[in-house]
mmCIF file of N, CA and C in Angstrom:
data_model
loop_
_atom_site.group_PDB
_atom_site.id
_atom_site.type_symbol
_atom_site.label_atom_id
_atom_site.label_comp_id
_atom_site.label_asym_id
_atom_site.label_seq_id
_atom_site.Cartn_x
_atom_site.Cartn_y
_atom_site.Cartn_z
ATOM 1 N N MET B 125 -13.716 20.915 -13.080
ATOM 2 C CA MET B 125 -14.378 19.745 -12.551
ATOM 3 C C MET B 125 -14.934 19.990 -11.151
ATOM 4 N N GLY B 126 -14.343 20.914 -10.413
ATOM 5 C CA GLY B 126 -14.880 21.263 -9.117
ATOM 6 C C GLY B 126 -14.395 20.435 -7.942
ATOM 7 N N PHE B 127 -13.432 19.546 -8.141
ATOM 8 C CA PHE B 127 -12.922 18.751 -7.034
ATOM 9 C C PHE B 127 -12.124 19.639 -6.092
ATOM 10 N N LYS B 128 -12.311 19.426 -4.787
ATOM 11 C CA LYS B 128 -11.649 20.261 -3.794
ATOM 12 C C LYS B 128 -10.515 19.531 -3.073
ATOM 13 N N LYS B 129 -10.525 18.198 -3.119
ATOM 14 C CA LYS B 129 -9.421 17.458 -2.516
ATOM 15 C C LYS B 129 -9.261 16.120 -3.219
ATOM 16 N N THR B 130 -8.082 15.558 -3.056
ATOM 17 C CA THR B 130 -7.763 14.241 -3.586
ATOM 18 C C THR B 130 -6.764 13.617 -2.621
ATOM 19 N N GLY B 131 -6.214 12.489 -2.967
ATOM 20 C CA GLY B 131 -5.269 11.863 -2.063
ATOM 21 C C GLY B 131 -4.626 10.640 -2.671
ATOM 22 N N ILE B 132 -3.837 9.989 -1.851
ATOM 23 C CA ILE B 132 -3.153 8.775 -2.281
ATOM 24 C C ILE B 132 -3.362 7.681 -1.239
ATOM 25 N N SER B 133 -3.186 6.446 -1.693
ATOM 26 C CA SER B 133 -3.291 5.282 -0.815
ATOM 27 C C SER B 133 -2.030 4.444 -0.950
ATOM 28 N N PHE B 134 -1.562 3.913 0.154
ATOM 29 C CA PHE B 134 -0.439 2.980 0.189
ATOM 30 C C PHE B 134 -1.053 1.622 0.472
ATOM 31 N N PHE B 135 -1.007 0.713 -0.510
ATOM 32 C CA PHE B 135 -1.749 -0.533 -0.382
ATOM 33 C C PHE B 135 -0.951 -1.714 -0.897
ATOM 34 N N GLN B 136 -1.401 -2.913 -0.530
ATOM 35 C CA GLN B 136 -0.785 -4.151 -0.993
ATOM 36 C C GLN B 136 -1.175 -4.402 -2.447
ATOM 37 N N LEU B 137 -0.249 -4.958 -3.200
ATOM 38 C CA LEU B 137 -0.587 -5.387 -4.548
ATOM 39 C C LEU B 137 -1.363 -6.691 -4.463
ATOM 40 N N SER B 138 -2.292 -6.872 -5.379
ATOM 41 C CA SER B 138 -3.096 -8.088 -5.417
ATOM 42 C C SER B 138 -3.342 -8.448 -6.876
ATOM 43 N N ASP B 139 -4.168 -9.463 -7.106
ATOM 44 C CA ASP B 139 -4.436 -9.905 -8.469
ATOM 45 C C ASP B 139 -5.307 -8.934 -9.254
ATOM 46 N N GLY B 140 -6.087 -8.108 -8.578
ATOM 47 C CA GLY B 140 -6.973 -7.170 -9.259
ATOM 48 C C GLY B 140 -6.258 -5.873 -9.612
ATOM 49 N N VAL B 141 -7.036 -4.905 -10.050
ATOM 50 C CA VAL B 141 -6.496 -3.588 -10.401
ATOM 51 C C VAL B 141 -6.670 -2.650 -9.213
ATOM 52 N N ASP B 142 -5.567 -2.303 -8.580
ATOM 53 C CA ASP B 142 -5.593 -1.361 -7.452
ATOM 54 C C ASP B 142 -6.633 -1.725 -6.398
ATOM 55 N N ASP B 143 -6.727 -3.003 -6.047
ATOM 56 C CA ASP B 143 -7.768 -3.408 -5.104
ATOM 57 C C ASP B 143 -7.226 -4.099 -3.848
ATOM 58 N N GLY B 144 -5.941 -3.928 -3.577
ATOM 59 C CA GLY B 144 -5.343 -4.579 -2.415
ATOM 60 C C GLY B 144 -5.723 -3.910 -1.103
ATOM 61 N N LEU B 145 -5.350 -4.557 -0.013
ATOM 62 C CA LEU B 145 -5.601 -4.016 1.325
ATOM 63 C C LEU B 145 -4.822 -2.723 1.517
ATOM 64 N N ILE B 146 -5.424 -1.770 2.218
ATOM 65 C CA ILE B 146 -4.831 -0.447 2.422
ATOM 66 C C ILE B 146 -4.048 -0.409 3.735
ATOM 67 N N TYR B 147 -2.849 0.154 3.672
ATOM 68 C CA TYR B 147 -2.048 0.401 4.870
ATOM 69 C C TYR B 147 -2.270 1.809 5.404
ATOM 70 N N GLU B 148 -2.319 2.766 4.517
ATOM 71 C CA GLU B 148 -2.398 4.170 4.942
ATOM 72 C C GLU B 148 -2.941 5.002 3.786
ATOM 73 N N GLN B 149 -3.654 6.065 4.122
ATOM 74 C CA GLN B 149 -4.149 7.007 3.119
ATOM 75 C C GLN B 149 -3.887 8.424 3.609
ATOM 76 N N GLU B 150 -3.741 9.320 2.656
ATOM 77 C CA GLU B 150 -3.564 10.728 3.000
ATOM 78 C C GLU B 150 -4.224 11.563 1.914
ATOM 79 N N SER B 151 -4.958 12.575 2.332
ATOM 80 C CA SER B 151 -5.614 13.453 1.364
ATOM 81 C C SER B 151 -4.966 14.835 1.416
ATOM 82 N N PHE B 152 -5.195 15.604 0.363
ATOM 83 C CA PHE B 152 -4.688 16.965 0.313
ATOM 84 C C PHE B 152 -5.624 17.822 -0.533
ATOM 85 N N GLN B 153 -5.571 19.117 -0.300
ATOM 86 C CA GLN B 153 -6.440 20.077 -0.974
ATOM 87 C C GLN B 153 -6.026 20.282 -2.427
ATOM 88 N N ILE B 154 -7.008 20.489 -3.271
ATOM 89 C CA ILE B 154 -6.782 20.945 -4.634
ATOM 90 C C ILE B 154 -7.144 22.422 -4.648
ATOM 91 N N ASP B 155 -6.157 23.256 -4.858
ATOM 92 C CA ASP B 155 -6.408 24.694 -4.905
ATOM 93 C C ASP B 155 -6.961 25.075 -6.280
ATOM 94 N N PRO B 156 -7.783 26.117 -6.344
ATOM 95 C CA PRO B 156 -8.406 26.507 -7.617
ATOM 96 C C PRO B 156 -7.413 26.767 -8.746
ATOM 97 N N LYS B 157 -6.208 27.198 -8.418
ATOM 98 C CA LYS B 157 -5.213 27.515 -9.453
ATOM 99 C C LYS B 157 -4.194 26.400 -9.667
ATOM 100 N N ASP B 158 -4.413 25.215 -9.071
ATOM 101 C CA ASP B 158 -3.489 24.097 -9.250
ATOM 102 C C ASP B 158 -3.535 23.561 -10.676
ATOM 103 N N PHE B 159 -2.370 23.226 -11.178
ATOM 104 C CA PHE B 159 -2.225 22.504 -12.434
ATOM 105 C C PHE B 159 -1.798 21.081 -12.102
ATOM 106 N N ILE B 160 -1.724 20.206 -13.096
ATOM 107 C CA ILE B 160 -1.363 18.805 -12.851
ATOM 108 C C ILE B 160 0.004 18.701 -12.182
ATOM 109 N N GLY B 161 0.935 19.547 -12.561
ATOM 110 C CA GLY B 161 2.254 19.517 -11.925
ATOM 111 C C GLY B 161 2.180 19.784 -10.430
ATOM 112 N N ASP B 162 1.279 20.680 -10.039
ATOM 113 C CA ASP B 162 1.090 20.965 -8.611
ATOM 114 C C ASP B 162 0.558 19.736 -7.884
ATOM 115 N N LEU B 163 -0.383 19.036 -8.523
ATOM 116 C CA LEU B 163 -0.957 17.842 -7.891
ATOM 117 C C LEU B 163 0.038 16.701 -7.838
ATOM 118 N N VAL B 164 0.881 16.577 -8.853
ATOM 119 C CA VAL B 164 1.942 15.559 -8.821
ATOM 120 C C VAL B 164 2.874 15.858 -7.654
ATOM 121 N N PHE B 165 3.272 17.109 -7.487
ATOM 122 C CA PHE B 165 4.143 17.494 -6.377
ATOM 123 C C PHE B 165 3.488 17.179 -5.035
ATOM 124 N N LYS B 166 2.214 17.537 -4.888
ATOM 125 C CA LYS B 166 1.501 17.259 -3.634
ATOM 126 C C LYS B 166 1.375 15.759 -3.396
ATOM 127 N N SER B 167 1.172 14.988 -4.456
ATOM 128 C CA SER B 167 1.096 13.524 -4.332
ATOM 129 C C SER B 167 2.423 12.954 -3.859
ATOM 130 N N GLN B 168 3.513 13.447 -4.442
ATOM 131 C CA GLN B 168 4.842 12.978 -4.039
ATOM 132 C C GLN B 168 5.123 13.313 -2.577
ATOM 133 N N LYS B 169 4.736 14.509 -2.176
ATOM 134 C CA LYS B 169 4.918 14.930 -0.781
ATOM 135 C C LYS B 169 4.115 14.024 0.157
ATOM 136 N N SER B 170 2.879 13.702 -0.211
ATOM 137 C CA SER B 170 2.049 12.804 0.592
ATOM 138 C C SER B 170 2.636 11.400 0.629
ATOM 139 N N ALA B 171 3.165 10.935 -0.495
ATOM 140 C CA ALA B 171 3.765 9.593 -0.537
ATOM 141 C C ALA B 171 4.940 9.507 0.430
ATOM 142 N N LEU B 172 5.784 10.519 0.456
ATOM 143 C CA LEU B 172 6.910 10.522 1.394
ATOM 144 C C LEU B 172 6.427 10.555 2.836
ATOM 145 N N SER B 173 5.376 11.319 3.086
ATOM 146 C CA SER B 173 4.802 11.392 4.432
ATOM 147 C C SER B 173 4.275 10.026 4.874
ATOM 148 N N ILE B 174 3.548 9.362 3.980
ATOM 149 C CA ILE B 174 2.998 8.037 4.293
ATOM 150 C C ILE B 174 4.126 7.036 4.553
ATOM 151 N N LEU B 175 5.136 7.039 3.698
ATOM 152 C CA LEU B 175 6.260 6.119 3.896
ATOM 153 C C LEU B 175 6.945 6.372 5.231
ATOM 154 N N ASP B 176 7.134 7.637 5.566
ATOM 155 C CA ASP B 176 7.779 7.991 6.829
ATOM 156 C C ASP B 176 6.962 7.506 8.026
ATOM 157 N N LYS B 177 5.627 7.621 7.929
ATOM 158 C CA LYS B 177 4.754 7.228 9.039
ATOM 159 C C LYS B 177 4.567 5.721 9.151
ATOM 160 N N SER B 178 4.584 5.002 8.017
ATOM 161 C CA SER B 178 4.095 3.626 8.064
ATOM 162 C C SER B 178 5.084 2.533 7.671
ATOM 163 N N LEU B 179 6.174 2.838 6.998
ATOM 164 C CA LEU B 179 7.041 1.773 6.493
ATOM 165 C C LEU B 179 7.595 0.891 7.611
ATOM 166 N N GLU B 180 8.116 1.507 8.660
ATOM 167 C CA GLU B 180 8.656 0.718 9.769
ATOM 168 C C GLU B 180 7.561 -0.138 10.421
ATOM 169 N N LYS B 181 6.355 0.409 10.547
ATOM 170 C CA LYS B 181 5.242 -0.339 11.132
ATOM 171 C C LYS B 181 4.856 -1.531 10.254
ATOM 172 N N ILE B 182 4.922 -1.351 8.944
ATOM 173 C CA ILE B 182 4.628 -2.468 8.033
ATOM 174 C C ILE B 182 5.685 -3.547 8.192
ATOM 175 N N LEU B 183 6.940 -3.146 8.229
ATOM 176 C CA LEU B 183 8.040 -4.114 8.320
ATOM 177 C C LEU B 183 8.043 -4.869 9.646
ATOM 178 N N ASN B 184 7.641 -4.202 10.746
ATOM 179 C CA ASN B 184 7.653 -4.912 12.035
ATOM 180 C C ASN B 184 6.288 -5.514 12.390
ATOM 181 N N GLY B 185 5.314 -5.364 11.477
ATOM 182 C CA GLY B 185 4.015 -6.008 11.673
ATOM 183 C C GLY B 185 3.071 -5.306 12.628
ATOM 184 N N SER B 186 3.369 -4.065 12.998
ATOM 185 C CA SER B 186 2.505 -3.377 13.965
ATOM 186 C C SER B 186 1.376 -2.579 13.305
ATOM 187 N N ILE B 187 1.303 -2.579 11.997
ATOM 188 C CA ILE B 187 0.197 -1.924 11.303
ATOM 189 C C ILE B 187 -0.561 -3.004 10.532
ATOM 190 N N LYS B 188 -1.867 -2.982 10.646
ATOM 191 C CA LYS B 188 -2.698 -3.989 9.986
ATOM 192 C C LYS B 188 -3.428 -3.349 8.804
ATOM 193 N N PRO B 189 -3.245 -3.895 7.616
ATOM 194 C CA PRO B 189 -3.965 -3.349 6.463
ATOM 195 C C PRO B 189 -5.451 -3.639 6.564
ATOM 196 N N TYR B 190 -6.252 -2.810 5.907
ATOM 197 C CA TYR B 190 -7.701 -2.968 5.955
ATOM 198 C C TYR B 190 -8.267 -2.954 4.538
ATOM 199 N N PRO B 191 -9.417 -3.583 4.342
ATOM 200 C CA PRO B 191 -10.001 -3.644 2.990
ATOM 201 C C PRO B 191 -10.503 -2.291 2.514
ATOM 202 N N GLN B 192 -10.470 -2.124 1.218
ATOM 203 C CA GLN B 192 -11.037 -0.928 0.614
ATOM 204 C C GLN B 192 -12.563 -0.990 0.721
ATOM 205 N N VAL B 193 -13.181 0.172 0.848
ATOM 206 C CA VAL B 193 -14.627 0.272 0.987
ATOM 207 C C VAL B 193 -15.179 1.013 -0.228
ATOM 208 N N GLY B 194 -16.341 0.601 -0.692
ATOM 209 C CA GLY B 194 -16.987 1.298 -1.794
ATOM 210 C C GLY B 194 -16.732 0.622 -3.128
ATOM 211 N N LYS B 195 -17.335 1.178 -4.140
ATOM 212 C CA LYS B 195 -17.202 0.635 -5.488
ATOM 213 C C LYS B 195 -16.154 1.440 -6.255
ATOM 214 N N PRO B 196 -15.147 0.768 -6.807
ATOM 215 C CA PRO B 196 -14.101 1.508 -7.525
ATOM 216 C C PRO B 196 -14.600 2.050 -8.857
ATOM 217 N N THR B 197 -13.949 3.091 -9.311
ATOM 218 C CA THR B 197 -14.204 3.625 -10.642
ATOM 219 C C THR B 197 -12.889 3.575 -11.410
ATOM 220 N N TYR B 198 -12.968 3.467 -12.705
ATOM 221 C CA TYR B 198 -11.773 3.336 -13.523
ATOM 222 C C TYR B 198 -11.812 4.339 -14.663
ATOM 223 N N CYS B 199 -10.645 4.657 -15.129
ATOM 224 C CA CYS B 199 -10.495 5.563 -16.258
ATOM 225 C C CYS B 199 -9.528 4.909 -17.231
ATOM 226 N N GLY B 200 -9.701 5.184 -18.484
ATOM 227 C CA GLY B 200 -8.793 4.634 -19.483
ATOM 228 C C GLY B 200 -7.378 5.134 -19.275
ATOM 229 N N GLN B 201 -6.422 4.334 -19.673
ATOM 230 C CA GLN B 201 -5.018 4.726 -19.522
ATOM 231 C C GLN B 201 -4.721 5.906 -20.437
ATOM 232 N N ARG B 202 -3.963 6.864 -19.901
ATOM 233 C CA ARG B 202 -3.567 8.021 -20.712
ATOM 234 C C ARG B 202 -2.575 7.605 -21.775
ATOM 235 N N LYS B 203 -2.659 8.273 -22.903
ATOM 236 C CA LYS B 203 -1.768 8.023 -24.026
ATOM 237 C C LYS B 203 -1.111 9.354 -24.411
ATOM 238 N N PRO B 204 -0.018 9.303 -25.158
ATOM 239 C CA PRO B 204 0.647 10.569 -25.554
ATOM 240 C C PRO B 204 -0.306 11.544 -26.255
ATOM 241 N N ASP B 205 -1.276 11.035 -27.006
ATOM 242 C CA ASP B 205 -2.221 11.916 -27.693
ATOM 243 C C ASP B 205 -3.116 12.684 -26.729
ATOM 244 N N ASP B 206 -3.224 12.233 -25.468
ATOM 245 C CA ASP B 206 -4.061 12.907 -24.483
ATOM 246 C C ASP B 206 -3.419 14.204 -23.954
ATOM 247 N N SER B 207 -2.135 14.350 -24.138
ATOM 248 C CA SER B 207 -1.433 15.505 -23.582
ATOM 249 C C SER B 207 -1.550 16.674 -24.427
#
């Protein structure tokens, strides 16, 4: 597919699909030899980093969430037959 980086967002839940206000985002490189397991590991590592940086700020109100920018894209939910 040619993607060179991806990332995760820590956001508020809302009535829509993944459209809540964002607290924090973090991106990471996709290496040419990465498999899905590698990206899951990198995502988990980024999630822990985001929680470490922002959870206390969210709880004490010192971080302000911001709206998402751009038009979202969606993909169908994966099913066991997709694996």
